[in-house]
Amino acid sequence: MHTLTGPEPIPARMINPLPDVDRAQQIMRSAFRESPRPPSAGTRNSQAKLTERKVYTIRRAADLGASLSALAEAFGISERACRHIARRTSWAHLPEEGTAR
């Protein structure tokens, strides 16, 4: 049986120790940290110019020494985007070729 002895304490998750702006920024950052893959990553992005197969082709060609500018022109993307794909900072959600998903 539960008896009322006074107001119930406020749960810790409901107390906001940060100002509103800082709290909003923290929430936005945590959304990407907690999710292993943003919802619009890769081919799920309606603006994507590449497919997973093309990304693997760019990576393999860059690893073999192909020019990033030539690859970028061949695939219709910027040299910067091509460099990020080759360094695996872009399309990072894709596993290395030959590894199980």
Tab-separated table of C-alpha atoms in Angstrom:
chain	number	residue	atom	x	y	z
A	1	MET	CA	0.000	0.000	0.000
A	2	HIS	CA	1.293	3.426	-0.963
A	3	THR	CA	0.800	6.385	1.313
A	4	LEU	CA	1.294	9.966	0.261
A	5	THR	CA	3.944	11.661	2.340
A	6	GLY	CA	4.507	14.674	0.124
A	7	PRO	CA	5.197	15.573	-3.463
A	8	GLU	CA	6.992	12.865	-5.438
A	9	PRO	CA	10.530	13.700	-6.529
A	10	ILE	CA	11.066	14.776	-10.128
A	11	PRO	CA	12.815	12.043	-12.130
A	12	ALA	CA	16.407	12.956	-12.987
A	13	ARG	CA	15.767	12.572	-16.727
A	14	MET	CA	13.225	15.392	-16.572
A	15	ILE	CA	15.584	17.886	-14.950
A	16	ASN	CA	17.476	19.941	-17.523
A	17	PRO	CA	20.832	21.090	-16.104
A	18	LEU	CA	21.788	22.827	-19.370
A	19	PRO	CA	20.361	25.987	-20.868
A	20	ASP	CA	17.806	25.404	-23.644
A	21	VAL	CA	20.235	26.091	-26.496
A	22	ASP	CA	22.890	23.736	-25.148
A	23	ARG	CA	20.260	21.059	-24.525
A	24	ALA	CA	18.984	21.341	-28.113
A	25	GLN	CA	22.516	21.007	-29.484
A	26	GLN	CA	23.147	18.004	-27.248
A	27	ILE	CA	19.982	16.307	-28.512
A	28	MET	CA	20.924	16.925	-32.147
A	29	ARG	CA	24.431	15.530	-31.638
A	30	SER	CA	23.199	12.470	-29.775
A	31	ALA	CA	20.826	11.563	-32.588
A	32	PHE	CA	23.796	10.858	-34.837
A	33	ARG	CA	25.956	9.250	-32.154
A	34	GLU	CA	23.307	6.752	-31.119
A	35	SER	CA	22.380	5.751	-34.656
A	36	PRO	CA	24.979	3.698	-36.502
A	37	ARG	CA	23.680	5.018	-39.816
A	38	PRO	CA	21.777	8.204	-40.529
A	39	PRO	CA	18.340	7.502	-42.002
A	40	SER	CA	19.302	9.033	-45.360
A	41	ALA	CA	22.719	7.417	-45.737
A	42	GLY	CA	23.795	5.921	-49.017
A	43	THR	CA	21.182	4.957	-51.551
A	44	ARG	CA	18.378	5.858	-49.136
A	45	ASN	CA	19.191	9.500	-49.884
A	46	SER	CA	17.001	10.637	-52.769
A	47	GLN	CA	19.825	12.907	-54.003
A	48	ALA	CA	22.452	10.127	-54.150
A	49	LYS	CA	24.336	10.026	-57.448
A	50	LEU	CA	26.068	6.745	-56.668
A	51	THR	CA	25.096	3.193	-55.862
A	52	GLU	CA	26.937	0.873	-53.500
A	53	ARG	CA	28.454	-0.929	-56.488
A	54	LYS	CA	29.861	2.350	-57.861
A	55	VAL	CA	31.288	3.261	-54.431
A	56	TYR	CA	33.093	-0.077	-54.234
A	57	THR	CA	34.409	0.488	-57.767
A	58	ILE	CA	35.753	3.937	-56.826
A	59	ARG	CA	37.392	2.561	-53.677
A	60	ARG	CA	39.019	-0.334	-55.529
A	61	ALA	CA	40.284	1.911	-58.355
A	62	ALA	CA	41.646	4.502	-55.897
A	63	ASP	CA	43.409	1.755	-53.935
A	64	LEU	CA	45.055	0.630	-57.176
A	65	GLY	CA	46.315	4.167	-57.833
A	66	ALA	CA	43.733	5.655	-60.179
A	67	SER	CA	43.542	9.438	-60.357
A	68	LEU	CA	40.794	10.861	-58.155
A	69	SER	CA	40.042	13.586	-60.686
A	70	ALA	CA	39.597	10.995	-63.451
A	71	LEU	CA	37.347	8.885	-61.221
A	72	ALA	CA	35.319	11.930	-60.222
A	73	GLU	CA	34.778	12.908	-63.843
A	74	ALA	CA	33.867	9.344	-64.837
A	75	PHE	CA	31.224	9.055	-62.108
A	76	GLY	CA	29.899	12.619	-62.338
A	77	ILE	CA	30.870	13.669	-58.819
A	78	SER	CA	33.296	16.213	-57.394
A	79	GLU	CA	36.915	15.358	-56.757
A	80	ARG	CA	36.340	16.126	-53.090
A	81	ALA	CA	33.481	13.600	-52.878
A	82	CYS	CA	35.678	11.048	-54.634
A	83	ARG	CA	38.494	11.670	-52.144
A	84	HIS	CA	36.134	11.146	-49.204
A	85	ILE	CA	34.885	7.885	-50.696
A	86	ALA	CA	38.459	6.681	-51.276
A	87	ARG	CA	39.446	7.559	-47.682
A	88	ARG	CA	36.257	5.864	-46.391
A	89	THR	CA	35.014	9.000	-44.614
A	90	SER	CA	32.031	9.107	-46.937
A	91	TRP	CA	29.789	6.070	-47.417
A	92	ALA	CA	31.435	4.819	-44.224
A	93	HIS	CA	28.413	2.670	-43.394
A	94	LEU	CA	29.441	0.257	-46.152
A	95	PRO	CA	31.645	-2.595	-44.967
A	96	GLU	CA	34.910	-3.307	-46.708
A	97	GLU	CA	34.456	-5.387	-49.801
A	98	GLY	CA	34.462	-9.109	-49.083
A	99	THR	CA	33.404	-8.774	-45.417
A	100	ALA	CA	30.058	-10.025	-44.214
A	101	ARG	CA	27.374	-7.465	-43.460
